[in-house]
C-alpha cells in the first residue's frame, strides 16, 4: 500500500502540491491558535503571582458620608480595632496579614528633610504648624508593596518583622539618616500630643532604606516619603493613645482569584458592620488584565475550532474531487478483490505522508508564527497597562494624606512593574515558543483533520458496488 501510495503521489504531483500547501497553512494557523492559548495562560499565571492578592479592611468614610443625614457631622470616633481585624486573619484563603497605624509626630532630636516647597513664600500660614514626620506602624514590613516591588530598597540593616513586636525599633530613609548623621544602632526621640498630653517615644534605628522611584518627593514635611519612619505597631498605638485602634488591616491571600470569595466569607463569618467598614479587594489590576487575557484565550479556542472545521471541509472537498477522478481505479481494485478497508487505508497513507512532511515544516514556520503572536500579545497587554495607568486608582477616603501618597506610589509601582514584565522578550515566563504539549496537540489535530477528510468522501464512494463505480466514466 505504501508503494502504491508513493506512486500515486508522484503521478498526481499537482494534487500532492495542493494538498501539501493547504495542510501547511492549516497546521500553521492551528499552531498560532495554540500559541495564543499558551501565551495567555503564562501571562495570567505571572500576573496572578505578582499582583492583587491583598484585601484591605478599613473604615468606610465614603459610605458613612453617603448614609449621613443632611448637615449631620460624620463621626470621627469610629475606629477599626485589632479585635475586628483578628476575626478575619484565620479565615480560609488568608496566607499572611499586616495591621497598620498611620499617624504623625515631631522631634526635638532630629530634623525633617527640607524641600523647596517648605521654603516657598507661597506656603499657607498653617504650614508652619504642620508635623514633621509620618509614622507608619506595622505588624511587619515584609509584605509592604513599596519594598516588595523594589520601589524602596533596604541599604543598611534590616526591615521590621513580627519579632520586633513591642520594641522601639524603627527603619528610616537614607536622606533623613544622612541629614541627621544617623546610622544603624543610633537612637532618637519623637513627640506627639494626645488629649493635651505630650508623649515622647525613643526609637532605635535597625534599618535604613532608599527610595528608588516616587513622584511624591518634594511634598512638604510629613507628606514627603523621605520623612516617613517605619515602626512596630505598638509604637503607633502609643502615639495614638489606643492599644486597640488601628488604621487598616491588610490580608494577603493565597490567590487573587479568591479575593471575592474571601470578602463574601468575611461578611458571613464575622460580626463586623460592613456599612461602617469596608473590605477593599485590591485586585482591580489583575481582574482587568485577566478579563482581557481570558477573552483572548476564548478567541484562540474558537480560532482553532474554526481552522479545524474549515480545513477539514476544504480537504474533504479536494479529496472528494480527487476520488471522483479515481472511480475507475477504485472500481478495478474492488473487482480484483481488494477490500474497502485497504483502499481507504491507501488514501489515508497518501494524505498522511503529505501531512507528515507538512507537520515537520510547520514546526519551524510555526515557531515564527508563535513568536509573532506572542509579541502581539505582549504589546496588547502593555497597552492595557498604560491605559489603566492613565486612569489611575483613587485612594481610599479613610486614609490620611500620607496613606494616599503611599497608595499612589504603590499603584504606580505595580503599573511600571507590569509594563516591564509584559515587554521583555528575554523574560523566560513569557516565552511562547512551541512546547511539547503544543506539538502533541498539533499532531492530534492534524491526524484528526486527515482522518475526517479521507473518511467522508471515501464513505460516499465506497458505499457503491464495483459495478456501479465502473459504470461511471472516469472524470
XYZ file of C-alpha atoms in Angstrom:
475
model
C 0.000 0.000 0.000
C 2.825 2.384 0.830
C 4.438 1.729 -2.581
C 1.124 2.345 -4.343
C 0.596 5.482 -2.282
C 4.027 6.849 -3.263
C 3.387 6.078 -6.938
C 0.010 7.800 -6.746
C 1.540 10.899 -5.144
C 4.213 11.041 -7.840
C 1.705 10.525 -10.622
C -0.654 13.244 -9.323
C 2.028 15.791 -8.455
C -0.334 18.757 -8.871
C -2.777 17.335 -6.341
C 0.102 16.472 -3.997
C 1.449 20.028 -4.015
C -2.033 21.481 -3.490
C -2.717 19.227 -0.506
C 0.729 19.985 0.912
C 0.184 23.763 0.747
C -3.271 23.531 2.308
C -2.093 21.302 5.173
C 0.893 23.594 5.845
C -1.440 26.593 6.053
C -3.833 24.720 8.348
C -1.091 23.491 10.694
C 0.434 26.973 10.897
C -2.925 28.503 11.767
C -3.523 25.807 14.387
C -0.098 26.387 15.962
C -0.860 30.121 16.012
C -4.054 29.473 17.949
C -2.285 27.122 20.351
C 0.485 29.676 20.906
C -2.092 32.319 21.855
C -3.589 29.972 24.433
C -0.143 29.146 25.793
C 0.897 32.799 25.997
C -2.301 33.956 27.696
C -2.086 31.188 30.287
C 1.520 32.096 31.098
C 0.634 35.794 31.301
C -2.297 35.146 33.638
C -0.161 32.931 35.860
C 2.549 35.584 36.043
C 0.147 38.421 36.829
C -1.624 36.247 39.397
C 1.650 35.574 41.194
C 2.685 39.247 41.145
C -0.360 41.380 41.900
C -3.709 41.782 43.504
C -3.609 39.252 46.341
C -4.268 41.734 49.152
C -7.574 42.799 50.693
C -7.728 45.848 52.984
C -10.110 46.262 55.915
C -10.633 49.892 56.938
C -13.241 52.448 57.970
C -15.533 53.233 55.049
C -15.848 57.013 55.325
C -17.318 57.164 51.838
C -20.256 55.006 52.851
C -20.627 56.930 56.117
C -20.819 60.191 54.181
C -23.419 58.710 51.851
C -25.611 57.443 54.695
C -25.458 60.539 56.897
C -28.396 62.916 57.157
C -28.151 66.399 55.607
C -25.912 68.724 57.681
C -25.102 65.849 60.042
C -21.441 65.640 61.072
C -19.564 62.457 60.323
C -18.449 60.722 63.483
C -14.695 60.554 63.857
C -14.943 58.204 66.802
C -15.484 55.176 64.584
C -12.299 53.140 64.635
C -11.116 49.785 63.416
C -9.857 47.585 66.238
C -7.449 44.692 66.435
C -10.334 42.530 67.708
C -12.234 43.145 64.475
C -9.124 42.521 62.405
C -8.286 39.324 64.302
C -11.684 37.866 63.396
C -10.595 37.645 59.750
C -6.913 36.712 59.912
C -7.529 32.961 60.320
C -10.179 32.653 57.608
C -9.736 30.471 54.559
C -7.593 31.968 51.754
C -5.565 34.178 54.137
C -1.854 33.473 53.805
C -0.428 36.440 55.743
C -1.625 39.704 57.225
C -0.393 43.112 58.379
C -2.031 45.654 60.692
C -1.201 49.303 60.093
C -1.416 52.551 62.024
C -0.647 55.773 60.207
C -0.045 58.800 62.384
C 2.365 61.721 62.682
C 4.935 63.116 65.075
C 7.544 65.817 65.630
C 11.027 65.545 67.058
C 13.367 67.683 69.151
C 16.383 65.485 68.435
C 16.303 65.203 64.625
C 15.157 67.462 61.796
C 12.912 66.598 58.862
C 14.367 66.697 55.346
C 13.622 70.118 53.900
C 12.269 70.543 50.364
C 11.864 73.522 48.071
C 8.170 73.694 48.853
C 8.931 74.015 52.568
C 10.786 77.294 51.953
C 8.316 78.728 49.467
C 6.886 82.145 50.301
C 3.572 80.969 48.897
C 3.035 78.381 51.630
C -0.189 78.860 53.638
C 0.177 80.173 57.140
C -0.849 76.902 58.785
C 2.007 75.070 57.055
C 4.364 76.244 59.784
C 2.256 74.330 62.303
C 2.329 71.035 60.473
C 4.067 67.997 61.887
C 7.398 66.857 60.518
C 7.185 63.066 60.284
C 4.790 60.390 59.125
C 4.791 57.332 61.379
C 3.920 54.106 59.594
C 3.448 51.433 62.270
C 3.112 47.843 61.026
C 2.857 44.319 62.315
C 5.591 43.526 59.774
C 7.276 45.306 56.864
C 7.810 42.061 54.973
C 4.804 42.483 52.690
C 4.730 46.262 52.150
C 4.284 46.975 48.436
C 6.924 49.708 48.330
C 9.575 47.197 49.388
C 8.326 44.061 47.644
C 8.080 45.962 44.336
C 11.575 47.435 44.824
C 10.241 50.991 44.886
C 12.057 51.272 48.213
C 15.332 49.419 48.706
C 16.907 48.460 52.014
C 20.515 49.696 52.042
C 21.595 49.023 55.636
C 20.367 46.839 58.480
C 17.030 45.061 58.155
C 13.290 45.573 57.900
C 10.950 45.130 60.838
C 9.289 41.753 61.306
C 6.895 40.199 63.798
C 9.926 39.581 66.041
C 10.098 43.342 66.624
C 6.737 43.311 68.388
C 6.643 45.655 71.407
C 10.106 47.062 70.668
C 11.154 50.624 69.878
C 12.965 49.583 66.678
C 12.458 51.648 63.536
C 13.508 51.960 59.876
C 14.213 55.368 58.297
C 15.066 56.763 54.847
C 18.696 57.312 53.837
C 18.322 61.087 53.285
C 16.815 61.532 56.724
C 19.655 59.493 58.203
C 22.297 61.442 56.276
C 20.912 64.892 57.187
C 20.925 63.975 60.864
C 24.162 61.954 60.834
C 22.312 58.802 61.903
C 23.224 55.169 61.294
C 22.014 51.709 62.311
C 22.088 51.400 66.101
C 21.561 55.111 66.816
C 18.593 56.378 68.813
C 16.426 59.492 68.637
C 13.136 60.664 70.108
C 9.817 61.711 68.604
C 6.948 63.529 70.274
C 3.219 63.949 69.745
C 0.231 65.232 71.697
C -2.718 63.038 72.642
C -5.600 64.506 74.673
C -3.452 67.533 75.561
C -0.745 65.236 76.882
C 2.713 65.206 75.316
C 4.019 61.734 74.550
C 7.728 61.199 73.998
C 8.952 57.998 72.398
C 12.547 56.876 71.896
C 13.328 54.927 68.729
C 16.324 52.772 67.759
C 17.333 52.507 64.108
C 17.650 48.914 62.840
C 17.382 49.612 59.118
C 17.867 52.345 56.515
C 16.105 52.322 53.147
C 16.476 54.317 49.950
C 13.621 55.479 47.731
C 14.240 54.250 44.182
C 11.208 55.780 42.464
C 8.431 58.083 43.631
C 6.514 61.139 42.461
C 5.969 62.427 45.967
C 9.459 63.694 46.781
C 9.129 67.443 47.055
C 5.977 67.446 49.171
C 6.172 69.320 52.431
C 7.496 67.632 55.557
C 5.419 64.610 56.603
C 3.903 64.269 53.118
C 7.423 63.729 51.824
C 8.154 59.971 51.904
C 11.773 60.572 52.962
C 10.339 61.735 56.291
C 8.409 58.505 56.840
C 9.517 56.476 59.854
C 8.516 52.802 59.998
C 7.914 51.343 63.456
C 6.306 48.390 65.146
C 2.528 48.505 65.612
C 2.931 49.072 69.360
C 4.677 52.420 68.721
C 1.730 53.562 66.640
C -0.634 52.543 69.412
C 1.441 54.527 71.931
C 1.458 57.629 69.735
C -2.311 57.459 69.130
C -3.114 56.695 72.757
C -5.023 53.498 71.979
C -3.931 49.887 72.400
C -6.822 48.634 70.250
C -7.378 51.029 67.360
C -5.614 50.595 64.037
C -5.869 52.404 60.702
C -6.233 49.350 58.486
C -5.676 45.607 58.259
C -4.275 44.064 55.076
C -4.842 40.373 54.353
C -2.586 38.699 51.795
C -4.435 35.873 50.058
C -3.097 32.672 48.545
C -4.507 33.638 45.124
C -6.020 36.908 43.802
C -8.833 34.887 42.255
C -10.040 34.191 45.804
C -10.457 37.878 46.676
C -14.194 37.986 46.089
C -14.694 34.640 47.824
C -12.749 35.932 50.833
C -14.861 39.101 51.018
C -18.060 37.050 50.941
C -16.706 34.649 53.566
C -15.667 37.556 55.821
C -19.123 39.077 55.656
C -20.670 35.726 56.520
C -18.300 34.670 59.311
C -17.603 37.954 61.137
C -19.707 40.418 63.159
C -18.110 43.474 61.520
C -20.563 46.153 60.390
C -19.772 46.467 56.690
C -21.917 49.588 56.426
C -19.225 51.248 58.515
C -16.181 49.239 57.473
C -15.139 48.065 54.027
C -13.109 45.220 52.591
C -11.353 46.554 49.537
C -10.061 43.807 47.253
C -7.029 45.414 45.645
C -7.156 43.067 42.666
C -8.571 45.550 40.169
C -5.440 45.496 38.029
C -5.397 41.690 37.953
C -9.094 41.481 37.123
C -8.760 43.938 34.234
C -5.775 42.077 32.792
C -7.316 38.668 33.442
C -10.546 39.680 31.727
C -8.647 40.785 28.622
C -6.493 37.660 28.573
C -9.462 35.355 29.146
C -11.218 36.953 26.179
C -8.116 36.382 24.077
C -7.922 32.778 25.278
C -11.557 32.201 24.321
C -10.875 33.731 20.928
C -7.892 31.404 20.477
C -10.019 28.322 21.205
C -12.698 29.473 18.776
C -9.998 30.278 16.206
C -8.552 26.759 16.434
C -12.006 25.187 16.036
C -12.771 27.365 13.017
C -9.449 26.417 11.415
C -10.049 22.715 12.070
C -13.591 22.757 10.704
C -12.756 24.947 7.705
C -9.562 22.981 6.977
C -11.395 19.664 7.147
C -14.125 20.966 4.845
C -11.594 22.207 2.273
C -9.633 18.948 2.336
C -12.848 16.931 2.107
C -13.866 18.893 -0.982
C -10.479 18.468 -2.665
C -10.264 14.755 -1.847
C -13.856 14.221 -2.948
C -12.979 15.704 -6.355
C -9.796 13.597 -6.431
C -11.612 10.371 -5.613
C -14.245 11.218 -8.217
C -11.452 11.196 -10.792
C -10.298 7.808 -9.498
C -13.621 5.972 -9.835
C -12.189 3.574 -12.418
C -9.122 2.760 -10.315
C -11.239 2.116 -7.221
C -13.721 0.012 -9.193
C -10.939 -2.173 -10.645
C -9.358 -2.673 -7.237
C -12.672 -3.700 -5.750
C -13.314 -6.073 -8.666
C -9.918 -7.698 -8.113
C -10.898 -8.441 -4.528
C -9.182 -5.500 -2.808
C -11.009 -4.765 0.420
C -12.597 -1.365 1.005
C -10.536 -1.005 4.183
C -7.270 -1.294 2.218
C -8.474 1.209 -0.355
C -9.342 3.711 2.366
C -6.047 2.925 4.090
C -4.118 3.738 0.892
C -5.915 7.072 0.607
C -5.119 7.756 4.240
C -1.439 6.874 3.736
C -1.226 9.272 0.787
C -2.640 12.150 2.778
C -0.689 11.038 5.859
C 2.650 11.166 4.023
C 1.871 14.695 2.855
C 0.724 15.664 6.353
C 3.915 14.334 7.990
C 6.117 16.477 5.760
C 3.829 19.483 6.264
C 3.807 18.862 10.027
C 7.609 18.823 10.261
C 7.925 22.004 8.202
C 5.213 23.669 10.310
C 7.260 23.109 13.461
C 9.790 25.535 12.004
C 7.439 28.046 10.399
C 5.072 27.702 13.339
C 7.894 28.803 15.652
C 7.983 32.136 13.822
C 4.199 32.366 13.977
C 4.260 31.604 17.687
C 6.779 34.369 18.440
C 4.834 36.815 16.293
C 1.620 36.069 18.176
C 3.497 36.280 21.486
C 4.880 39.737 20.622
C 1.413 40.865 19.613
C 0.066 39.626 22.965
C 2.802 41.452 24.910
C 2.138 44.698 23.024
C -1.580 44.413 23.699
C -1.026 43.697 27.404
C 1.447 46.559 27.785
C -1.043 48.882 26.079
C -3.771 47.816 28.524
C -1.483 48.532 31.467
C -0.676 52.012 30.112
C -4.368 52.787 29.682
C -5.098 51.662 33.224
C -2.169 53.726 34.439
C -3.692 56.834 32.840
C -6.992 56.193 34.607
C -5.274 55.584 37.947
C -6.770 54.300 41.178
C -8.449 56.677 43.595
C -7.128 56.443 47.158
C -9.473 55.472 49.953
C -11.032 58.478 51.627
C -10.469 56.993 55.042
C -6.682 57.281 54.776
C -4.785 60.414 55.725
C -2.626 62.285 53.210
C 0.434 60.154 53.780
C -1.566 56.973 53.150
C -2.874 58.485 49.915
C 0.641 59.321 48.755
C 1.883 55.857 49.592
C -1.054 54.253 47.819
C -0.343 56.307 44.697
C 3.268 55.240 44.791
C 2.312 51.591 45.203
C -0.158 51.776 42.326
C 2.393 53.394 40.048
C 4.970 50.816 41.047
C 2.609 47.988 40.153
C 1.841 49.545 36.792
C 5.535 50.083 35.992
C 6.298 46.539 37.065
C 3.586 45.095 34.837
C 4.640 47.223 31.902
C 8.213 45.972 32.190
C 7.055 42.414 32.707
C 4.966 42.413 29.541
C 7.611 43.965 27.326
C 10.723 41.905 27.944
C 11.282 39.281 25.234
C 14.049 37.837 27.384
C 11.561 37.076 30.143
C 11.530 33.291 30.388
C 7.988 33.130 31.740
C 6.591 34.892 28.681
C 8.362 32.608 26.189
C 5.644 31.498 23.783
C 7.800 29.141 21.749
C 6.229 25.813 20.826
C 6.137 23.397 23.750
C 5.946 19.620 23.815
C 2.285 19.890 24.712
C 1.689 22.137 21.682
C 3.390 19.574 19.414
C 1.217 16.748 20.753
C -1.914 18.861 20.321
C -0.900 19.850 16.796
C -0.191 16.208 15.877
C -3.597 15.168 17.200
C -5.418 17.949 15.347
C -3.552 17.221 12.099
C -4.304 13.497 12.336
C -7.971 14.193 13.061
C -8.254 16.508 10.052
C -6.651 13.893 7.770
C -8.902 11.087 9.009
C -12.074 13.146 8.645
C -11.079 14.498 5.231
C -10.498 10.946 3.941
C -13.377 9.177 5.690
C -16.158 11.477 4.467
C -15.537 11.334 0.672
C -14.370 7.691 0.792
C -17.518 6.607 2.592
C -19.601 8.264 -0.114
C -17.799 6.440 -2.953
C -17.301 3.052 -1.324
C -20.967 2.657 -0.499
C -21.384 1.900 -4.197
C -20.823 -1.555 -5.683
C -17.912 -2.184 -8.085
C -20.351 -2.411 -10.978
C -21.926 0.938 -10.088
C -18.462 2.540 -9.839
C -17.239 1.050 -13.177
C -20.459 2.102 -14.914
C -19.465 5.726 -14.254
C -16.971 7.269 -16.642
C -13.737 8.346 -15.126
C -13.706 12.148 -14.809
